[in-house]
Amino acid sequence: MNEWYEKIKEAQSVEVLEEIRISVFGKKGVLAAEFAKMKTASNEDKAQIAKDLNKHKQALTNEFTAKKIALQTQELKDAMLAEAIDVSLFSTESQAGALHPVMETMDRIVEYFSSMNFAVKTGTMVEDDFNNFEALNLPKYHPARDMQDTFYFKDELLLRTHTSPVQIRTMMSTKPPIRMIAPGAVFRRDYDLTHTPMFHQVEGLLVDEEGKVSFANLKYILEDFLKFMFGDVNVRFRPSFFPFTEPSAEVDISCVFCKGDGCRVCSQTGWLEVLGCGIVDQNVFEAVEYKNVSGYAFGLGVERFAMLIHQIGDLRSLFEGDIKLLEQFQ
Ligand code: PHE
């Protein structure tokens, strides 16, 4: 009998233990065989044999149960260890990050104007009525305010609808001459294929002595800039209206998709509108108390540039964080 205690103790797996269980407790096992011997034993011995065997049976059962729990626990531990993932290991599939196409396009725009000696200025996204509208020749109830559907807070505060207030702030705090661009996020109540409530602009402003700044200067730099951004495109200026510039123009480039032949993107016109610009209205200079100066200003939407450069159809896809779209810009 005693050898079985040893065997149970030494069993290395649940399977081996199961074999031992059958050899000890099974119908043809050692215990059954020992009990069978009782039949031939004398009556006096029977009681003693039964007592001894039952003692063994109980003791072996205890050994067996304890060993089984120990083995199962160990096997579970081993299995978990084998399947464990070391999250601190470096992945072999890691990929380098990349700039978002909007930021990359913004950087390129900034790169151009920096090379032309324009300083980069930033302001605040929460603005007041004076900087965003009033000083830009957009008095209260002026119908042109409708051109830019605005998010308002209480107390005359609002989310800036363009980065023009940065130019007002710059003029209020520095003397001319000024040569600056204002890149940044702006906000309008708009949402469709080509509009999102938040988008990015780069606006530019150049101010110098009266008579020194002409529309020809503006035309030259914008043409040069658009060729830098889009390559060999044609550029045209169309008369337009902005409250803060007079005269004003909208600037088109020949369609980058059809090269000017006419397609769905350019509505068969062969042209794509990309910029607003003009000669700064004297009312703006009056608001910031600049005297005897002249200047030009321009503004553009960075997302529109990014969409045209990368041929992205839906503006909203730029803000969905879809990794499949972003991966293409690595
Ligand atoms: N501020 C104008 C806008 O957001 C853009 C612009 C700037 C137009 C300067 C002309 C001159 O629409």
Tab-separated table of C-alpha atoms and ligand atoms in Angstrom:
chain	number	residue	atom	x	y	z
A	1	MET	CA	0.000	0.000	0.000
A	2	ASN	CA	2.687	2.465	1.079
A	3	GLU	CA	4.252	2.735	-2.370
A	4	TRP	CA	1.099	4.507	-3.611
A	5	TYR	CA	1.571	7.402	-1.264
A	6	GLU	CA	4.956	7.924	-2.868
A	7	LYS	CA	3.519	7.592	-6.375
A	8	ILE	CA	0.812	10.167	-5.721
A	9	LYS	CA	3.377	12.539	-4.257
A	10	GLU	CA	5.654	12.151	-7.267
A	11	ALA	CA	2.991	12.437	-9.998
A	12	GLN	CA	4.110	15.116	-12.462
A	13	SER	CA	0.815	15.791	-14.240
A	14	VAL	CA	-2.956	15.557	-13.880
A	15	GLU	CA	-2.906	12.708	-16.431
A	16	VAL	CA	-0.390	10.616	-14.493
A	17	LEU	CA	-2.395	11.273	-11.342
A	18	GLU	CA	-5.553	10.062	-13.098
A	19	GLU	CA	-3.808	6.794	-14.002
A	20	ILE	CA	-2.816	6.358	-10.368
A	21	ARG	CA	-6.396	7.067	-9.276
A	22	ILE	CA	-7.655	4.241	-11.496
A	23	SER	CA	-4.918	1.864	-10.238
A	24	VAL	CA	-5.803	2.615	-6.607
A	25	PHE	CA	-9.523	3.334	-6.477
A	26	GLY	CA	-10.746	1.659	-9.701
A	27	LYS	CA	-12.862	-1.486	-9.863
A	28	LYS	CA	-9.728	-3.512	-10.600
A	29	GLY	CA	-7.533	-1.320	-8.426
A	30	VAL	CA	-5.356	-2.248	-5.467
A	31	LEU	CA	-7.919	-1.211	-2.867
A	32	ALA	CA	-10.596	-3.388	-4.448
A	33	ALA	CA	-8.112	-6.275	-4.565
A	34	GLU	CA	-7.204	-5.799	-0.898
A	35	PHE	CA	-10.860	-5.650	0.129
A	36	ALA	CA	-11.484	-8.824	-1.880
A	37	LYS	CA	-8.910	-10.630	0.274
A	38	MET	CA	-11.236	-10.144	3.247
A	39	LYS	CA	-13.528	-12.853	1.887
A	40	THR	CA	-10.923	-15.501	2.601
A	41	ALA	CA	-9.736	-14.028	5.895
A	42	SER	CA	-10.769	-15.408	9.241
A	43	ASN	CA	-13.588	-13.694	11.058
A	44	GLU	CA	-11.248	-12.310	13.747
A	45	ASP	CA	-8.934	-10.758	11.117
A	46	LYS	CA	-11.730	-9.291	8.988
A	47	ALA	CA	-12.476	-6.395	11.306
A	48	GLN	CA	-8.828	-5.420	11.582
A	49	ILE	CA	-8.224	-5.660	7.820
A	50	ALA	CA	-11.333	-3.554	7.111
A	51	LYS	CA	-10.206	-0.974	9.621
A	52	ASP	CA	-6.697	-0.782	8.111
A	53	LEU	CA	-7.959	-0.646	4.546
A	54	ASN	CA	-10.507	2.089	5.289
A	55	LYS	CA	-7.774	4.102	6.975
A	56	HIS	CA	-5.622	3.776	3.841
A	57	LYS	CA	-8.566	4.566	1.610
A	58	GLN	CA	-9.265	7.780	3.497
A	59	ALA	CA	-5.623	8.789	3.693
A	60	LEU	CA	-4.993	8.064	-0.011
A	61	THR	CA	-8.128	10.011	-0.981
A	62	ASN	CA	-6.849	12.994	0.986
A	63	GLU	CA	-3.410	12.737	-0.634
A	64	PHE	CA	-4.990	12.382	-4.028
A	65	THR	CA	-7.317	15.399	-3.660
A	66	ALA	CA	-4.568	17.650	-2.368
A	67	LYS	CA	-2.207	16.584	-5.141
A	68	LYS	CA	-4.849	17.079	-7.811
A	69	ILE	CA	-5.538	20.668	-6.684
A	70	ALA	CA	-1.799	21.389	-6.571
A	71	LEU	CA	-1.241	19.986	-10.058
A	72	GLN	CA	-4.219	21.810	-11.574
A	73	THR	CA	-3.100	25.087	-10.044
A	74	GLN	CA	0.396	24.576	-11.394
A	75	GLU	CA	-0.850	23.674	-14.870
A	76	LEU	CA	-3.074	26.736	-15.002
A	77	LYS	CA	-0.154	28.899	-13.949
A	78	ASP	CA	2.057	27.371	-16.640
A	79	ALA	CA	-0.608	27.857	-19.292
A	80	MET	CA	-1.109	31.501	-18.351
A	81	LEU	CA	2.621	32.117	-18.347
A	82	ALA	CA	2.935	30.537	-21.787
A	83	GLU	CA	0.154	32.723	-23.184
A	84	ALA	CA	1.194	35.938	-21.462
A	85	ILE	CA	1.905	38.992	-23.608
A	86	ASP	CA	4.645	41.319	-22.535
A	87	VAL	CA	3.111	44.698	-23.281
A	88	SER	CA	6.396	46.426	-22.572
A	89	LEU	CA	8.071	44.771	-25.556
A	90	PHE	CA	8.610	46.847	-28.683
A	91	SER	CA	6.273	45.899	-31.499
A	92	THR	CA	7.924	44.836	-34.709
A	93	GLU	CA	5.051	46.508	-36.564
A	94	SER	CA	5.378	49.970	-35.083
A	95	GLN	CA	5.060	52.780	-37.611
A	96	ALA	CA	6.442	56.252	-37.550
A	97	GLY	CA	3.902	59.026	-37.069
A	98	ALA	CA	3.390	61.765	-39.618
A	99	LEU	CA	2.080	65.295	-39.806
A	100	HIS	CA	-1.642	65.677	-40.465
A	101	PRO	CA	-2.151	66.865	-44.064
A	102	VAL	CA	-3.681	70.129	-42.817
A	103	MET	CA	-0.669	70.877	-40.610
A	104	GLU	CA	1.740	69.850	-43.340
A	105	THR	CA	0.009	72.221	-45.770
A	106	MET	CA	-0.005	74.998	-43.179
A	107	ASP	CA	3.728	74.489	-42.627
A	108	ARG	CA	4.345	74.827	-46.351
A	109	ILE	CA	2.333	78.036	-46.554
A	110	VAL	CA	4.206	79.435	-43.549
A	111	GLU	CA	7.492	78.337	-45.139
A	112	TYR	CA	6.756	80.409	-48.245
A	113	PHE	CA	5.795	83.591	-46.443
A	114	SER	CA	8.618	83.257	-43.921
A	115	SER	CA	11.019	83.125	-46.850
A	116	MET	CA	9.430	86.413	-47.995
A	117	ASN	CA	10.109	87.981	-44.584
A	118	PHE	CA	6.567	87.831	-43.228
A	119	ALA	CA	6.458	87.413	-39.428
A	120	VAL	CA	4.187	84.704	-38.031
A	121	LYS	CA	1.639	86.037	-35.508
A	122	THR	CA	-0.961	84.223	-33.450
A	123	GLY	CA	-3.866	85.582	-31.432
A	124	THR	CA	-6.685	84.094	-29.390
A	125	MET	CA	-9.533	81.881	-30.567
A	126	VAL	CA	-12.026	83.576	-28.271
A	127	GLU	CA	-12.269	87.115	-29.595
A	128	ASP	CA	-14.391	90.176	-29.029
A	129	ASP	CA	-16.697	91.945	-31.422
A	130	PHE	CA	-14.292	94.832	-31.988
A	131	ASN	CA	-11.333	92.754	-33.217
A	132	ASN	CA	-13.330	90.228	-35.201
A	133	PHE	CA	-15.821	92.629	-36.830
A	134	GLU	CA	-15.987	96.275	-35.826
A	135	ALA	CA	-12.382	97.246	-36.540
A	136	LEU	CA	-12.560	95.374	-39.845
A	137	ASN	CA	-15.170	97.768	-41.160
A	138	LEU	CA	-18.024	95.468	-40.175
A	139	PRO	CA	-20.213	97.591	-37.878
A	140	LYS	CA	-23.111	95.987	-35.990
A	141	TYR	CA	-26.057	95.013	-38.203
A	142	HIS	CA	-23.888	95.272	-41.316
A	143	PRO	CA	-25.312	92.695	-43.739
A	144	ALA	CA	-21.814	91.400	-44.560
A	145	ARG	CA	-21.656	89.877	-41.070
A	146	ASP	CA	-23.922	87.171	-42.438
A	147	MET	CA	-21.050	86.011	-44.660
A	148	GLN	CA	-19.581	84.408	-41.540
A	149	ASP	CA	-22.055	82.595	-39.313
A	150	THR	CA	-20.694	83.133	-35.852
A	151	PHE	CA	-20.589	81.168	-32.582
A	152	TYR	CA	-21.351	83.673	-29.812
A	153	PHE	CA	-20.659	83.572	-26.081
A	154	LYS	CA	-22.224	85.982	-23.621
A	155	ASP	CA	-20.742	89.451	-23.121
A	156	GLU	CA	-19.825	90.288	-26.743
A	157	LEU	CA	-17.376	87.387	-26.882
A	158	LEU	CA	-17.270	84.990	-29.811
A	159	LEU	CA	-15.147	82.340	-31.521
A	160	ARG	CA	-13.122	84.139	-34.176
A	161	THR	CA	-14.562	83.571	-37.656
A	162	HIS	CA	-11.261	84.406	-39.362
A	163	THR	CA	-7.712	85.233	-38.314
A	164	SER	CA	-8.108	88.877	-39.333
A	165	PRO	CA	-8.449	89.917	-35.656
A	166	VAL	CA	-4.797	88.891	-35.233
A	167	GLN	CA	-3.933	91.609	-37.747
A	168	ILE	CA	-6.013	94.164	-35.837
A	169	ARG	CA	-4.264	93.190	-32.588
A	170	THR	CA	-0.854	93.415	-34.282
A	171	MET	CA	-1.592	96.860	-35.737
A	172	MET	CA	-2.907	98.084	-32.373
A	173	SER	CA	0.274	97.009	-30.607
A	174	THR	CA	2.970	97.883	-33.184
A	175	LYS	CA	3.806	100.692	-35.515
A	176	PRO	CA	3.977	100.293	-39.294
A	177	PRO	CA	5.575	98.937	-41.418
A	178	ILE	CA	4.027	95.504	-40.940
A	179	ARG	CA	4.626	92.294	-42.826
A	180	MET	CA	2.842	89.412	-41.152
A	181	ILE	CA	0.822	86.260	-41.579
A	182	ALA	CA	-1.696	84.838	-39.099
A	183	PRO	CA	-2.143	81.069	-39.301
A	184	GLY	CA	-4.671	79.386	-37.045
A	185	ALA	CA	-7.997	77.707	-36.344
A	186	VAL	CA	-11.224	79.612	-37.003
A	187	PHE	CA	-14.881	78.770	-36.369
A	188	ARG	CA	-18.112	79.117	-38.308
A	189	ARG	CA	-21.554	77.576	-38.058
A	190	ASP	CA	-21.305	75.457	-41.168
A	191	TYR	CA	-21.206	71.726	-41.891
A	192	ASP	CA	-21.289	70.003	-45.283
A	193	LEU	CA	-18.991	68.506	-47.951
A	194	THR	CA	-16.803	71.593	-48.067
A	195	HIS	CA	-17.401	73.204	-44.639
A	196	THR	CA	-16.613	72.165	-41.066
A	197	PRO	CA	-17.352	74.232	-37.926
A	198	MET	CA	-13.617	74.479	-37.277
A	199	PHE	CA	-11.059	74.987	-40.012
A	200	HIS	CA	-7.730	76.712	-40.508
A	201	GLN	CA	-6.769	79.924	-42.210
A	202	VAL	CA	-3.643	81.760	-43.092
A	203	GLU	CA	-4.196	85.465	-43.551
A	204	GLY	CA	-1.545	87.954	-44.516
A	205	LEU	CA	-1.101	91.685	-44.061
A	206	LEU	CA	1.458	94.122	-45.393
A	207	VAL	CA	1.414	97.773	-44.375
A	208	ASP	CA	3.832	100.479	-45.440
A	209	GLU	CA	3.902	104.231	-46.117
A	210	GLU	CA	1.113	105.747	-48.151
A	211	GLY	CA	1.517	105.106	-51.888
A	212	LYS	CA	4.125	102.383	-51.388
A	213	VAL	CA	1.813	99.358	-51.581
A	214	SER	CA	-0.025	98.604	-54.801
A	215	PHE	CA	-2.321	95.951	-56.145
A	216	ALA	CA	0.535	94.943	-58.459
A	217	ASN	CA	2.654	94.028	-55.392
A	218	LEU	CA	-0.212	91.900	-54.084
A	219	LYS	CA	-0.753	90.240	-57.441
A	220	TYR	CA	2.917	89.427	-57.818
A	221	ILE	CA	3.361	87.753	-54.434
A	222	LEU	CA	0.129	85.749	-54.613
A	223	GLU	CA	0.935	84.421	-58.079
A	224	ASP	CA	4.388	83.433	-56.935
A	225	PHE	CA	2.933	81.826	-53.789
A	226	LEU	CA	0.304	79.821	-55.697
A	227	LYS	CA	2.936	78.476	-58.099
A	228	PHE	CA	5.029	77.473	-55.075
A	229	MET	CA	2.043	75.564	-53.652
A	230	PHE	CA	0.464	74.056	-56.777
A	231	GLY	CA	3.233	74.001	-59.367
A	232	ASP	CA	2.662	75.244	-62.887
A	233	VAL	CA	-0.893	76.639	-62.646
A	234	ASN	CA	-2.525	79.654	-64.241
A	235	VAL	CA	-3.706	82.349	-61.823
A	236	ARG	CA	-6.505	84.881	-62.321
A	237	PHE	CA	-7.956	87.669	-60.198
A	238	ARG	CA	-11.707	88.331	-60.164
A	239	PRO	CA	-13.252	91.508	-58.698
A	240	SER	CA	-15.054	90.732	-55.440
A	241	PHE	CA	-16.160	92.280	-52.170
A	242	PHE	CA	-14.777	92.170	-48.633
A	243	PRO	CA	-15.672	94.811	-46.043
A	244	PHE	CA	-12.036	95.219	-44.980
A	245	THR	CA	-10.491	95.646	-48.446
A	246	GLU	CA	-11.180	97.974	-51.358
A	247	PRO	CA	-10.708	97.062	-54.113
A	248	SER	CA	-11.101	93.350	-53.387
A	249	ALA	CA	-10.517	90.268	-55.469
A	250	GLU	CA	-10.959	86.547	-55.383
A	251	VAL	CA	-8.114	84.514	-56.792
A	252	ASP	CA	-8.555	81.386	-58.897
A	253	ILE	CA	-6.045	78.816	-60.118
A	254	SER	CA	-6.539	76.658	-63.183
A	255	CYS	CA	-8.141	73.390	-62.044
A	256	VAL	CA	-5.467	71.011	-60.702
A	257	PHE	CA	-7.609	67.999	-61.656
A	258	CYS	CA	-8.448	68.705	-65.328
A	259	LYS	CA	-5.714	71.297	-66.065
A	260	GLY	CA	-8.420	73.778	-67.027
A	261	ASP	CA	-10.446	71.617	-69.435
A	262	GLY	CA	-13.491	71.532	-67.139
A	263	CYS	CA	-14.469	68.718	-64.766
A	264	ARG	CA	-16.802	67.901	-61.874
A	265	VAL	CA	-14.513	69.436	-59.216
A	266	CYS	CA	-14.295	72.836	-60.959
A	267	SER	CA	-17.974	72.678	-62.044
A	268	GLN	CA	-16.819	72.636	-65.682
A	269	THR	CA	-15.292	76.119	-65.348
A	270	GLY	CA	-11.641	75.063	-65.462
A	271	TRP	CA	-10.954	77.310	-62.427
A	272	LEU	CA	-10.786	76.785	-58.639
A	273	GLU	CA	-11.221	79.633	-56.166
A	274	VAL	CA	-8.448	79.554	-53.556
A	275	LEU	CA	-7.931	83.020	-52.031
A	276	GLY	CA	-9.520	86.298	-51.030
A	277	CYS	CA	-7.504	89.498	-51.096
A	278	GLY	CA	-7.473	93.239	-51.581
A	279	ILE	CA	-6.078	96.630	-50.708
A	280	VAL	CA	-6.756	97.393	-47.033
A	281	ASP	CA	-9.768	99.682	-46.604
A	282	GLN	CA	-8.909	103.077	-45.055
A	283	ASN	CA	-11.657	102.492	-42.469
A	284	VAL	CA	-9.586	99.624	-41.041
A	285	PHE	CA	-6.535	101.880	-40.688
A	286	GLU	CA	-8.732	104.481	-39.017
A	287	ALA	CA	-9.975	101.916	-36.482
A	288	VAL	CA	-6.406	101.113	-35.431
A	289	GLU	CA	-5.342	104.767	-35.703
A	290	TYR	CA	-2.807	104.305	-38.476
A	291	LYS	CA	-2.240	107.419	-40.587
A	292	ASN	CA	-0.708	107.910	-44.036
A	293	VAL	CA	-0.266	104.225	-44.756
A	294	SER	CA	-1.271	101.777	-47.473
A	295	GLY	CA	-1.422	98.011	-47.383
A	296	TYR	CA	-2.693	94.783	-48.804
A	297	ALA	CA	-4.272	91.751	-47.161
A	298	PHE	CA	-5.197	88.234	-48.165
A	299	GLY	CA	-6.751	85.159	-46.619
A	300	LEU	CA	-7.065	81.488	-47.468
A	301	GLY	CA	-8.484	78.246	-46.092
A	302	VAL	CA	-5.775	75.690	-45.359
A	303	GLU	CA	-8.105	72.673	-45.642
A	304	ARG	CA	-9.082	73.703	-49.154
A	305	PHE	CA	-5.405	73.854	-50.124
A	306	ALA	CA	-4.769	70.436	-48.533
A	307	MET	CA	-7.772	68.942	-50.357
A	308	LEU	CA	-6.595	70.278	-53.709
A	309	ILE	CA	-2.973	69.238	-53.174
A	310	HIS	CA	-3.871	65.718	-51.999
A	311	GLN	CA	-7.064	65.334	-54.058
A	312	ILE	CA	-9.306	64.694	-51.036
A	313	GLY	CA	-13.004	64.789	-51.902
A	314	ASP	CA	-14.742	65.333	-48.563
A	315	LEU	CA	-13.405	68.002	-46.186
A	316	ARG	CA	-14.955	66.235	-43.186
A	317	SER	CA	-12.716	63.190	-43.715
A	318	LEU	CA	-9.775	65.350	-42.602
A	319	PHE	CA	-11.246	65.512	-39.099
A	320	GLU	CA	-12.507	61.963	-38.613
A	321	GLY	CA	-9.119	60.638	-37.487
A	322	ASP	CA	-9.476	57.684	-39.878
A	323	ILE	CA	-6.119	55.914	-39.711
A	324	LYS	CA	-6.541	54.580	-43.270
A	325	LEU	CA	-6.720	58.117	-44.636
A	326	LEU	CA	-3.909	59.406	-42.431
A	327	GLU	CA	-1.579	56.503	-43.298
A	328	GLN	CA	-1.479	57.706	-46.877
A	329	PHE	CA	0.357	60.840	-45.786
A	330	GLN	CA	3.319	59.161	-44.085
B	1	PHE	N1	-10.985	87.420	-43.714
B	1	PHE	C1	-11.495	86.889	-44.948
B	1	PHE	C2	-12.306	85.640	-44.665
B	1	PHE	O1	-12.132	85.027	-43.677
B	1	PHE	C3	-10.399	86.536	-45.899
B	1	PHE	C4	-9.728	87.745	-46.441
B	1	PHE	C5	-8.658	88.307	-45.785
B	1	PHE	C6	-10.182	88.351	-47.585
B	1	PHE	C7	-8.027	89.438	-46.280
B	1	PHE	C8	-9.586	89.466	-48.095
B	1	PHE	C9	-8.524	90.001	-47.433
B	1	PHE	O2	-13.145	85.291	-45.455
